[in-house]
XYZ file of C-alpha atoms in Angstrom:
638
model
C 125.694 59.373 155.233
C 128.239 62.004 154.537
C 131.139 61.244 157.586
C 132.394 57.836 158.234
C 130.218 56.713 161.139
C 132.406 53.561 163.480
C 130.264 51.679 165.284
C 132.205 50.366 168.237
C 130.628 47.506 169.652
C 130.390 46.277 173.319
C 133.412 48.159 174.406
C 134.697 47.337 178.090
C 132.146 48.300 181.375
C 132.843 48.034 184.953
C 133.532 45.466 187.590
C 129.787 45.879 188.208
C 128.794 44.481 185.089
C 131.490 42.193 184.545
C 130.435 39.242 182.200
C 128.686 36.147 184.423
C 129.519 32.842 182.503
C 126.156 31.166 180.949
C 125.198 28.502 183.316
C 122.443 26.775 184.764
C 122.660 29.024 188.128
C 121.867 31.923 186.546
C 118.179 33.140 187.101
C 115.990 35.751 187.919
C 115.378 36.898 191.385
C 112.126 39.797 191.887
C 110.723 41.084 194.949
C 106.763 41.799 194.796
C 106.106 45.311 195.937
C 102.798 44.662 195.137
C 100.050 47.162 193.309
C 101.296 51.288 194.228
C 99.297 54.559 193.946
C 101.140 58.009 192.984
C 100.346 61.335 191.274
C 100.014 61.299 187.627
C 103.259 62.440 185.493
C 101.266 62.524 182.567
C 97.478 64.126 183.203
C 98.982 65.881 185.912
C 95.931 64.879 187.764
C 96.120 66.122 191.792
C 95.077 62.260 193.292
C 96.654 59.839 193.396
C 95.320 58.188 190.685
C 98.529 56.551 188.437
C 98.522 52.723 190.165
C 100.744 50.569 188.839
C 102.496 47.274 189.976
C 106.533 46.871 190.867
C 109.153 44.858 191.801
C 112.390 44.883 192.872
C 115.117 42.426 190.755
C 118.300 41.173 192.097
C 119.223 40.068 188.473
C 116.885 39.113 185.939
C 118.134 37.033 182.958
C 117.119 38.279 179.275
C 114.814 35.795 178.097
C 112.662 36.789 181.451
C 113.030 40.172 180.807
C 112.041 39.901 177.271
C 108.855 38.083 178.250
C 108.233 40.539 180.736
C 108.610 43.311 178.380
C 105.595 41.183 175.988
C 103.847 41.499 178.975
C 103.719 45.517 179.769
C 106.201 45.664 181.788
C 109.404 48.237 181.718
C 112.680 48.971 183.852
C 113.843 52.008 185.377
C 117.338 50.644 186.736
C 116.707 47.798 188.827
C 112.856 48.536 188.940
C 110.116 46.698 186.962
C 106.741 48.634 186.843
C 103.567 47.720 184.827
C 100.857 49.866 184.889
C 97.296 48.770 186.234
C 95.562 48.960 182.501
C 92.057 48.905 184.083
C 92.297 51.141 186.356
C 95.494 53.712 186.221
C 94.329 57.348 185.080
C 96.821 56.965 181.788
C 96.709 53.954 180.562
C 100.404 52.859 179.223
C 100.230 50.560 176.114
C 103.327 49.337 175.308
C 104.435 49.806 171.312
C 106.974 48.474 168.928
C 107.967 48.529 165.348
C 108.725 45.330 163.137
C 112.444 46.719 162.024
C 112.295 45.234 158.784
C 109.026 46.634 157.558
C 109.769 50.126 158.903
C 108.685 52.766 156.310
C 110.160 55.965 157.222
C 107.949 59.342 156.751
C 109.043 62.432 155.126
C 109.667 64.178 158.388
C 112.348 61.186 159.175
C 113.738 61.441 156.043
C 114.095 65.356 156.416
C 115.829 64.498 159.672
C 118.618 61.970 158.232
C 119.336 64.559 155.391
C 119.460 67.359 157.502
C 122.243 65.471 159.964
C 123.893 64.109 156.696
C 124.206 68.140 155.524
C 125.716 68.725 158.889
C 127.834 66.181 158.339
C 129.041 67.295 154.681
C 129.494 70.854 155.819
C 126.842 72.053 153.924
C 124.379 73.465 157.070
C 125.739 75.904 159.069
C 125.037 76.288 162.218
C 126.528 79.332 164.379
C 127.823 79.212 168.187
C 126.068 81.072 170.570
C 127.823 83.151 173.060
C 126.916 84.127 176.284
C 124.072 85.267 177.346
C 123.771 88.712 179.322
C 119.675 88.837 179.993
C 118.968 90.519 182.831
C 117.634 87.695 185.821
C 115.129 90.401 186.898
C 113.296 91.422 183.693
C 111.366 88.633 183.517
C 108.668 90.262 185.018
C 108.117 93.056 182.549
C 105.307 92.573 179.996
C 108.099 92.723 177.589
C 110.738 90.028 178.180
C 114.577 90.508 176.267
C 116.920 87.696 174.990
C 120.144 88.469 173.430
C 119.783 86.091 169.998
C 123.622 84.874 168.555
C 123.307 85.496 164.808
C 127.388 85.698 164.621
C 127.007 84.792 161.144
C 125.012 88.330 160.236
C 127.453 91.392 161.098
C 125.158 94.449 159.933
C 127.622 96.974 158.862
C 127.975 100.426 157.075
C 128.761 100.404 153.449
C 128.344 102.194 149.848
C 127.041 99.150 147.851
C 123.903 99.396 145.764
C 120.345 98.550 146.642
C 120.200 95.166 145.179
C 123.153 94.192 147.394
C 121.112 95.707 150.435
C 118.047 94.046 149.573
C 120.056 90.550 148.836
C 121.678 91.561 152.520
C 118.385 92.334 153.923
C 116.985 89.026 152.630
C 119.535 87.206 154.326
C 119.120 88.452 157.376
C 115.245 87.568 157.126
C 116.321 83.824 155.727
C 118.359 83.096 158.833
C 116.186 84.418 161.588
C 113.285 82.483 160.261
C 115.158 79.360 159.983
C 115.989 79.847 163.671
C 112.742 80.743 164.926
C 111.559 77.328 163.311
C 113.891 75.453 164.917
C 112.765 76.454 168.024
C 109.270 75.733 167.200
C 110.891 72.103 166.438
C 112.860 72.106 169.628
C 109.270 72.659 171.567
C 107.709 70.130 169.767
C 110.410 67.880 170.384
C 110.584 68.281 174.256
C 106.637 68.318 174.503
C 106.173 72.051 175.182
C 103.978 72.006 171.954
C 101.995 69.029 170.729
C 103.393 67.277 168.495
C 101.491 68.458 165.070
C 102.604 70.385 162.326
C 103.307 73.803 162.463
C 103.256 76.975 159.956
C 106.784 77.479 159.008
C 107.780 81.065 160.503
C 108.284 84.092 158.662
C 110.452 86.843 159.704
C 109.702 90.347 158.241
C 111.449 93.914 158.006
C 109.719 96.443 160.271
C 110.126 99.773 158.192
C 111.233 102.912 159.723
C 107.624 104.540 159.354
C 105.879 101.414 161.808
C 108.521 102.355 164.155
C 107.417 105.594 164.329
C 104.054 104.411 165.071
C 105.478 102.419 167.520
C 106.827 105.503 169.372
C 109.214 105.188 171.958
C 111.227 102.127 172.339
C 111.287 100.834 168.756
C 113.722 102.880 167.565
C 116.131 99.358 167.203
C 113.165 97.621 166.271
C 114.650 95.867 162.768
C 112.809 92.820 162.522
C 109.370 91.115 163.815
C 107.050 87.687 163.511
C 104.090 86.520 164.047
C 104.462 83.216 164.079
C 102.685 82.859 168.113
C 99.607 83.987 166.686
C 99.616 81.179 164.098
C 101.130 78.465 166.235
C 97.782 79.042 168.649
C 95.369 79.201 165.685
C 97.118 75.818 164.545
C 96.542 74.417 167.937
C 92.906 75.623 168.238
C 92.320 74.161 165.026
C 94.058 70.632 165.642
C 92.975 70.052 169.106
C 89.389 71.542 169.449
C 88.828 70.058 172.518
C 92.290 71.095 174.334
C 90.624 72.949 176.933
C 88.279 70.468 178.753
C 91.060 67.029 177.977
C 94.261 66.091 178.880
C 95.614 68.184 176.421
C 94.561 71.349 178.348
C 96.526 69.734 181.243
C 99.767 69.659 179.314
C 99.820 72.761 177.459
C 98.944 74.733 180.699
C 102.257 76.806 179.960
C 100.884 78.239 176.915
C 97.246 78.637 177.188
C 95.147 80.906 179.462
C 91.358 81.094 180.111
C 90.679 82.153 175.937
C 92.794 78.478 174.799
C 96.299 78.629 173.332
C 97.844 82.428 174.088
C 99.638 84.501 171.150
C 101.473 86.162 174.521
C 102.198 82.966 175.977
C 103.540 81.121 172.949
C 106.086 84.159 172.276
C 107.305 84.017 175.559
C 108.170 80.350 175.654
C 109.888 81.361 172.215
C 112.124 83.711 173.656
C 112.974 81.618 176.549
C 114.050 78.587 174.297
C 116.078 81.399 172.193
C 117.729 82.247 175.346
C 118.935 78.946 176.034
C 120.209 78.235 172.409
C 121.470 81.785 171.171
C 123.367 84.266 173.227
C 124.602 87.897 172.031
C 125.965 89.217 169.164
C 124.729 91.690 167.495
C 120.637 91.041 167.578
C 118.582 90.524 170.413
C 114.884 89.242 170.803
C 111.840 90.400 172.401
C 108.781 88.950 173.257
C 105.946 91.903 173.043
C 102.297 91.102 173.389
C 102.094 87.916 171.193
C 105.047 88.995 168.270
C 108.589 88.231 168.445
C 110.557 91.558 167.544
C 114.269 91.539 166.920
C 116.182 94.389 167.585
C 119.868 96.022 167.019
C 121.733 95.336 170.333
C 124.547 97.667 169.164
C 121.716 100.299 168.731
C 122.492 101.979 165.501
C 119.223 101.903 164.146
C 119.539 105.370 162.005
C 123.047 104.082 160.247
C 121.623 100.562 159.504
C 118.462 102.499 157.549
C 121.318 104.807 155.746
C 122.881 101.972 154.258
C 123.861 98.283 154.904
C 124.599 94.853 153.707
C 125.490 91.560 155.452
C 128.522 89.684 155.547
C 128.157 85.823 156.394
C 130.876 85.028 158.566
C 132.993 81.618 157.425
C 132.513 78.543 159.518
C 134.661 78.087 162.423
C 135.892 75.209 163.874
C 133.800 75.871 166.768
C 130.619 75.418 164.675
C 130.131 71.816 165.362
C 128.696 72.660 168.919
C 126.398 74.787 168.471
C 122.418 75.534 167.630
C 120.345 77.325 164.839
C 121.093 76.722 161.341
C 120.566 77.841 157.934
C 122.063 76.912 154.394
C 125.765 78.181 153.735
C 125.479 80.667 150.644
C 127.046 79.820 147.636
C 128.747 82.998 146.882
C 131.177 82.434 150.248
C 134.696 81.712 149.274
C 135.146 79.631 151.918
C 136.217 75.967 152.478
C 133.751 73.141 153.666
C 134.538 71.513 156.847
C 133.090 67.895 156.940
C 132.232 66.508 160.361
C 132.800 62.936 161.430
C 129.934 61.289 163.320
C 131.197 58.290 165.417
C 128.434 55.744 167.360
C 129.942 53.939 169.968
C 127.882 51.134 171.661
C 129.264 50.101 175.084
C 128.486 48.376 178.187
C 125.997 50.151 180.738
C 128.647 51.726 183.113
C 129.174 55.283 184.512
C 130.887 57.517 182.663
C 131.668 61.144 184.282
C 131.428 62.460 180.595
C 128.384 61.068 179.922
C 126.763 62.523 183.598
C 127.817 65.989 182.736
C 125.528 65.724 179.324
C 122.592 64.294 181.072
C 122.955 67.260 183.811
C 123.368 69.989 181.182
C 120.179 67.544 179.549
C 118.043 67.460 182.714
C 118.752 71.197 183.580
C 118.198 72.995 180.392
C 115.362 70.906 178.500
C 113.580 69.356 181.409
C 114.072 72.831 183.503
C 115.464 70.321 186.508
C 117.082 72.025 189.770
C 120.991 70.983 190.038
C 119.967 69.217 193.578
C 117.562 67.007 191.609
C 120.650 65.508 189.034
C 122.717 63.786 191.490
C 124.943 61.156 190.455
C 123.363 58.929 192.646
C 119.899 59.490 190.836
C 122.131 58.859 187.984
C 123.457 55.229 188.244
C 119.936 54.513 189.545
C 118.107 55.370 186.597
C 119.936 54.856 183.866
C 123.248 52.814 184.839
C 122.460 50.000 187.515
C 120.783 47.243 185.530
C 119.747 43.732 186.865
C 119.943 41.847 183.243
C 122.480 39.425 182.925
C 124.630 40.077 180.532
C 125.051 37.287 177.740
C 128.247 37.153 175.750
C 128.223 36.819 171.846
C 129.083 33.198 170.670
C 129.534 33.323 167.025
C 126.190 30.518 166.327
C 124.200 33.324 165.377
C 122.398 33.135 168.316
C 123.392 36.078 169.911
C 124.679 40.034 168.283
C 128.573 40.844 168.145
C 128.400 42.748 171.235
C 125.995 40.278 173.168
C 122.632 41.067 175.022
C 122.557 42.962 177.880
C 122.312 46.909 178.616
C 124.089 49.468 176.680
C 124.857 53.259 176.581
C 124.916 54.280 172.694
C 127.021 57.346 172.438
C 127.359 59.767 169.677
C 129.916 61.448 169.232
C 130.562 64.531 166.700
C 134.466 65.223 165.774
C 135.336 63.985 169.847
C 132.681 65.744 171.125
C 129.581 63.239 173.290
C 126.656 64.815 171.534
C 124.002 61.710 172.709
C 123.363 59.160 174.709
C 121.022 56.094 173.718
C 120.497 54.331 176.618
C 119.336 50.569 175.530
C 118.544 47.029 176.362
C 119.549 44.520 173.900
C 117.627 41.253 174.072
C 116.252 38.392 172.027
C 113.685 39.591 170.176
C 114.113 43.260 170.189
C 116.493 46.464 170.827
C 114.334 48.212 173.710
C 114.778 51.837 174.071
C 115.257 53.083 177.325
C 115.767 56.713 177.393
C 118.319 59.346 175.664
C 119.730 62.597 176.596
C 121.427 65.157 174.058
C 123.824 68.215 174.293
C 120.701 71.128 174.127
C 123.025 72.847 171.644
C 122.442 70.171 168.832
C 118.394 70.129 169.261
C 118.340 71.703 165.689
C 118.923 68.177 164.348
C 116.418 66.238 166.116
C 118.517 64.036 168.212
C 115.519 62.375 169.283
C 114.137 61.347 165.788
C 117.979 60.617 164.247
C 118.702 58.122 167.557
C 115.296 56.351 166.859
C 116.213 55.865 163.203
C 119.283 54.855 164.138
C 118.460 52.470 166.594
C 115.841 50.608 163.506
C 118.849 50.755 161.409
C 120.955 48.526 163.954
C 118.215 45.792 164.271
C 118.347 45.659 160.807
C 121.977 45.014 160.674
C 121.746 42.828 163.287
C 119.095 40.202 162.430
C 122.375 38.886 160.002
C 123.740 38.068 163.194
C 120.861 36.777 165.185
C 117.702 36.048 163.423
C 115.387 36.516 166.062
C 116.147 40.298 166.788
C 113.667 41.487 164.318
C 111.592 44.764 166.783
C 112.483 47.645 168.119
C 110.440 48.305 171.155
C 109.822 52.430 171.880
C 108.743 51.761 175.196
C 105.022 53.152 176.253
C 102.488 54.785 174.142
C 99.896 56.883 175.973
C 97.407 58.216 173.731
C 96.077 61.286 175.401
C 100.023 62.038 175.877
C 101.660 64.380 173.295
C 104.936 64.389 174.279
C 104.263 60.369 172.955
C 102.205 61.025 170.334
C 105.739 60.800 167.892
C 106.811 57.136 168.826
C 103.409 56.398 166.204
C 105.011 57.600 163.807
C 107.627 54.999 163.353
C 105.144 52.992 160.966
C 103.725 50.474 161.157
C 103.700 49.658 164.776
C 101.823 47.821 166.874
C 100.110 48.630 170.355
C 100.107 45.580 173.477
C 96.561 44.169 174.078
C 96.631 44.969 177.810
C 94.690 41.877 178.626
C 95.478 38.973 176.031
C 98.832 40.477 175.434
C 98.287 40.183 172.038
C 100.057 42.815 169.498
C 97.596 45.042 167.244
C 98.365 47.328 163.965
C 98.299 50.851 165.770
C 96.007 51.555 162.822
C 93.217 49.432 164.628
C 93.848 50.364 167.926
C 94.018 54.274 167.167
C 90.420 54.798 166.317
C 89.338 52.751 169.294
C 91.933 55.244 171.280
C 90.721 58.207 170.210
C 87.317 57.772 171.791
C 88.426 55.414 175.084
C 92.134 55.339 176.879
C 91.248 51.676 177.951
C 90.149 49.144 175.650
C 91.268 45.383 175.096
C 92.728 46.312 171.795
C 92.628 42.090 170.950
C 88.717 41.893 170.621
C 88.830 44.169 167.762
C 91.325 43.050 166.280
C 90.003 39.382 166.079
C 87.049 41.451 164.911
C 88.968 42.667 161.764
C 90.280 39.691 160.849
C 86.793 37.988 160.313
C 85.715 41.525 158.421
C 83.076 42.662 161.018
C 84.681 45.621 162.614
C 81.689 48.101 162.276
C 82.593 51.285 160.619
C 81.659 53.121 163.919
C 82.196 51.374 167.610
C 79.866 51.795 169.599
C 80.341 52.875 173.518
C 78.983 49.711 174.676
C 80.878 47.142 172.804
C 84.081 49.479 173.796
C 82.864 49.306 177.703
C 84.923 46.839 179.718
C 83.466 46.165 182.822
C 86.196 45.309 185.767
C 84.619 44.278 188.894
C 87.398 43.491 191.078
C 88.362 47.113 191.652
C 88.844 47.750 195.639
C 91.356 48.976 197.947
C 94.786 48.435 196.915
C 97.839 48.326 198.739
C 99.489 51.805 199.889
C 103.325 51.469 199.328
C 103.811 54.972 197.453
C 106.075 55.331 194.717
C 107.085 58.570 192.263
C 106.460 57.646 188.990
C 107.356 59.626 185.627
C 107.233 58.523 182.028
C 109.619 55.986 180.201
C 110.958 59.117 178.913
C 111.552 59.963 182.596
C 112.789 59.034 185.599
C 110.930 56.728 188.126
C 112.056 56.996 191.824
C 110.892 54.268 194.426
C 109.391 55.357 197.723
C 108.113 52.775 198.992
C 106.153 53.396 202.885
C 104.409 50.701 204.892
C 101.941 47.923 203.567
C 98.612 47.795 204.454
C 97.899 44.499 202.152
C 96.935 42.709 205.543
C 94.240 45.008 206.267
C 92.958 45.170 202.577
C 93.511 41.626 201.975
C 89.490 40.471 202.030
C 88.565 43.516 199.834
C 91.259 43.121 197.140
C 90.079 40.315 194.581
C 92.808 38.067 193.485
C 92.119 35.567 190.087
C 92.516 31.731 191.543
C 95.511 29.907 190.110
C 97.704 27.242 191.291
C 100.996 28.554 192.813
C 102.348 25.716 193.961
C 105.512 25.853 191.621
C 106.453 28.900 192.446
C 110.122 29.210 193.248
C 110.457 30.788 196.760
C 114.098 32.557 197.863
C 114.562 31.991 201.124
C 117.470 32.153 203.479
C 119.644 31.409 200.226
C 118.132 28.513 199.039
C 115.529 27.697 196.476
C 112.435 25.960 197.058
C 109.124 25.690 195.278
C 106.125 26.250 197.308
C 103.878 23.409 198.086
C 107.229 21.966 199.521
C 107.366 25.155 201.889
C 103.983 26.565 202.635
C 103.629 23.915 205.458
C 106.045 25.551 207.658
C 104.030 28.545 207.803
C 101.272 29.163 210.363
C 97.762 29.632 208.570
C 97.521 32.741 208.838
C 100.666 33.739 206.981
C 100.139 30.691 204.823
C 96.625 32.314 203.483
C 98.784 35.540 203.252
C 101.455 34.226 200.837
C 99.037 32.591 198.763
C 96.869 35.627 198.240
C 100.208 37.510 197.173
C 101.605 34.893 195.224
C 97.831 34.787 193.060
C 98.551 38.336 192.320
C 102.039 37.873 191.371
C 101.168 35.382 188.846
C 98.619 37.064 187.532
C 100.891 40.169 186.761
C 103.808 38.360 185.455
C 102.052 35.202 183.873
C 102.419 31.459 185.211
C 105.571 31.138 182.775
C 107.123 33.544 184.080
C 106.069 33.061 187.689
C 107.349 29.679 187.588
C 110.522 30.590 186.266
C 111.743 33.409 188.328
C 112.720 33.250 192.007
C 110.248 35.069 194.169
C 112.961 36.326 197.178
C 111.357 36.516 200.705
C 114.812 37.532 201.931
């Protein structure tokens, strides 16, 4: 990688998170919120039809939280949630890659030499200035977006036609390159599926059209189509969009006919709007094209005579969006960029809330009031793990397990933030945010190869860190359909909690969102897995599915941020409808009043009644978090 990269490791957090020394008084301490019902972030589904299971965690150490992660479960700040397999809407699978068998695809590999070009000063990629679109025209069937293409200043001059045709060309060159990248950008934040696209063409609109055209196109210059082939590509890669959860999710682009030309141009423009600003074109979303115009409005001297000048790189360049190849004939100096990663303690940093409000605002169209810093530390700086020094043995990485904020940082400029835990077996990736203006390199993508690059590096130091866990996989999800792509991973049996080749478990996917990925996989191995699987042997009967308990909670992907709300419990009043598997809970830790006490020592000093209660939610416990596990762990009461 052109740049020298300096990976800084476990740099110095906050009081908060202060190092606890490794001792037998360190443990894990939950609360059981017990099973929760909430609106679906995913299928967008009206009932409340997402249930999942959560607890609360006063500090949880990493060997708990590592067998908790084998188990389906995640963390959103101090929050554990697993989903209900069997019965949530979206089933969740959890998925992770083997580091060291990672074979990277030629879209990844396009994505580390494009940043490496970036790096060598060999992609260029101009700032965007303001933007001056009018709030109210957004309303007119023809919406306008000054475009910054401050490297293409379309003057007046006396050279020959090849030199205006080379100009011409040019022109054409960059504002395809950018209109792609915006395609990518969609794809990237999930406003598209996540398939593969025509590249876009840009073509010269001749004075004679713009006659045709009549009134208004008179600074018509330029014009694409590529909306009309992004919705044929859709139509023909997901046939059934309409009637599935696809339908759901690309809502914003479709209308009653499937994926709309109109609609896909507009979403276009709007994503040029937030990377490009004016100077000297603008662009125009019309009926299904994307027309680019002369702001300046010299349409009758540009068809006289013109040629382009591409302006030199400025030192500004670095922070900014849309890109193209610098042209050999400039006569101008490279400027090489210096990429640095810094990995440091989970802790707030002001700088780094700034990025993920700019983040939250512009990619995930959030309202200022909903990026508080207080949402903030919640979601993606308060962390219950206990944080485990490194010790040299090579038991433990150079900067220790715990949770970490993975910056990235382009000539002193935070670009990215990874934000990570660090345990055991695996890196687990928690969420990132990026600086909007850098989408054009596929943030996203370069963090995630990134991030398989470290475990690598790592395992020298501790042997046992060998995955990299992406988090959850939802297969009618698009937005998740690239964490697949990291190959070859594997998918969480939701039931054995056994780990199966995604190969296996995507045909089985593609026809059911539930299935107990293990039984086919056991099928494989003995070389019976029938060539087609048949609806029956796929059904999984669950019997036990009654009233749950009511405590509501707001729940959005792992991408996402997950919000507690937790109301009143009715589990007394559903307690004979809800069936519980048997198991012996009588070495269950119980937290009480400070001190630590296993059950069948304590359940005596409760009156029947509450005795039968604690049982029945101490069943269900177990059977969420395992007997290990539920052994292990203190269950609080206080």
């Amino acid at each position: 990688m052109a740049g020298k990269t300096k990976k800084s490791e476990a740099s110095s957090s906050s009081s908060r998170n202060s190092s606890r020394s490794s001792n037998h008084r360190e443990e894990s301490v939950v609360v059981d919120y017990g099973k929760n019902k909430s609106s679906c972030g995913y299928c967008k589904s009206s009932a409340r039809s997402s249930i999942s299971h959560g607890l609360g965690t006063q500090s949880i150490t990493i060997n708990d939280y590592q067998d908790l992660l084998d188990r389906g479960w995640r963390r959103s700040g101090c929050f554990l949630y697993k989903p209900e397999m069997e019965k949530t809407c979206c089933p969740a699978y959890t998925i992770r890659l083997k580091a060291g068998d990672f074979v990277p695809s030629k879209e990844q590999l396009r994505v580390s030499r494009r940043m490496q070009r970036f790096l060598e000063g060999t992609l260029d990629c101009k700032r965007p200035v303001e933007s001056v679109e009018d709030p109210n025209a957004s309303t007119d069937t023809c919406s306008r977006t000054h475009l910054g293409v401050s490297s293409l200043a379309v003057k007046e001059s006396s050279s020959n036609n090849n030199e205006e045709k080379d100009g011409e060309e040019n022109i054409m060159r960059f504002l395809s390159d950018q209109v792609g990248n915006v395609v990518h950008a969609c794809s990237e934040s999930g406003e598209f599926p996540d398939i593969q696209f025509p590249k876009a063409s840009v073509k010269k609109v001749s004075q004679a059209k713009r006659k045709i055209l009549g009134k208004g196109s008179e600074d018509l210059l330029y014009s694409t189509n590529i909306a009309f082939q992004i919705a044929a590509t859709i139509k023909r890669s997901l046939p059934d969009q309409k009637d599935g959860n696809q339908g759901r999710l690309l809502r914003n682009i479709t209308d009653e006919n499937g994926p709309s030309p109109k609609l896909i141009a507009e979403k276009l423009e709007s994503f040029l709007n937030q990377l490009a600003k004016t100077s000297g074109l603008s662009v125009r979303a019309c009926n299904g094209h994307l027309n680019f115009y002369s702001a300046a409005k010299h349409a009758s001297a540009y068809e006289s005579s013109q040629t382009v000048s591409v302006s030199k790189v400025s030192a500004a360049s670095s922070e900014s969006k849309g890109c193209s190849l610098k042209n050999s004939s400039e006569n101008t100096q490279v400027k090489r960029r210096r990429l640095e990663i810094h990995l440091k303690r989970s802790s707030f940093d002001s700088e780094e809330y700034a990025l993920y409000r700019r983040y939250q605002m512009m990619v995930h169209n959030d309202t200022p009031d909903h990026v508080t810093e207080s949402s903030y530390k919640r979601f993606l700086v308060d962390t219950p793990l206990i944080f485990v020094p490194p010790t040299g043995d090579g038991t433990v990485p150079p900067c220790g397990f715990g949770s970490f904020h993975q910056q990235y940082v382009i000539d002193g400029k935070l670009v990215a933030v990874g934000v990570i835990d660090i345990l055991p077996r695996c890196l687990s990736s928690k969420y990132l945010f990026w600086d909007p203006d850098f989408a054009f390199l596929s943030p996203g993508k370069y963090s995630a190869l990134q991030e398989i690059s470290w475990v690598k590096e790592n395992q020298a130091h501790c042997s046992t860190l060998q995955y990299y866990y992406l988090g959850y996989y939802i297969h009618s999800c698009s937005k998740m359909r690239y964490k697949a792509a990291y190959s070859p991973s594997e998918l969480l049996c939701p039931l054995r909690y056994q780990w199966v080749p995604f190969a296996i478990a995507k045909p089985l996917l593609d026809r059911k969102p539930y299935v107990v990925l293990s039984d086919f996989s056991t099928l494989q191995d003995r070389e019976s897995l029938p060539p087609h699987v048949s609806e029956d042997v796929m059904e999984v009967q669950h019997d036990d599915i009654g009233k749950e308990d009511t405590n509501d909670f707001l729940m959005y992907d792992d991408e996402g941020m997950m919000e507690p709300e937790y109301g009143s419990s009715d589990n007394e009043q559903h307690l004979a409808s809800v069936d519980v598997e048997d198991g012996d809970v009588s070495n269950i830790l119980i937290g009480l009043t400070g001190s630590r006490v296993k059950f069948k020592d304590l359940k005596f000093a409760f009156r029947p009644s509450e005795r039968s209660y604690l049982e029945f939610q101490l069943r269900r416990y177990m059977r969420v978090v395992g007997e290990g596990l539920a052994e292990r762990m203190v269950y609080s009461l206080e």
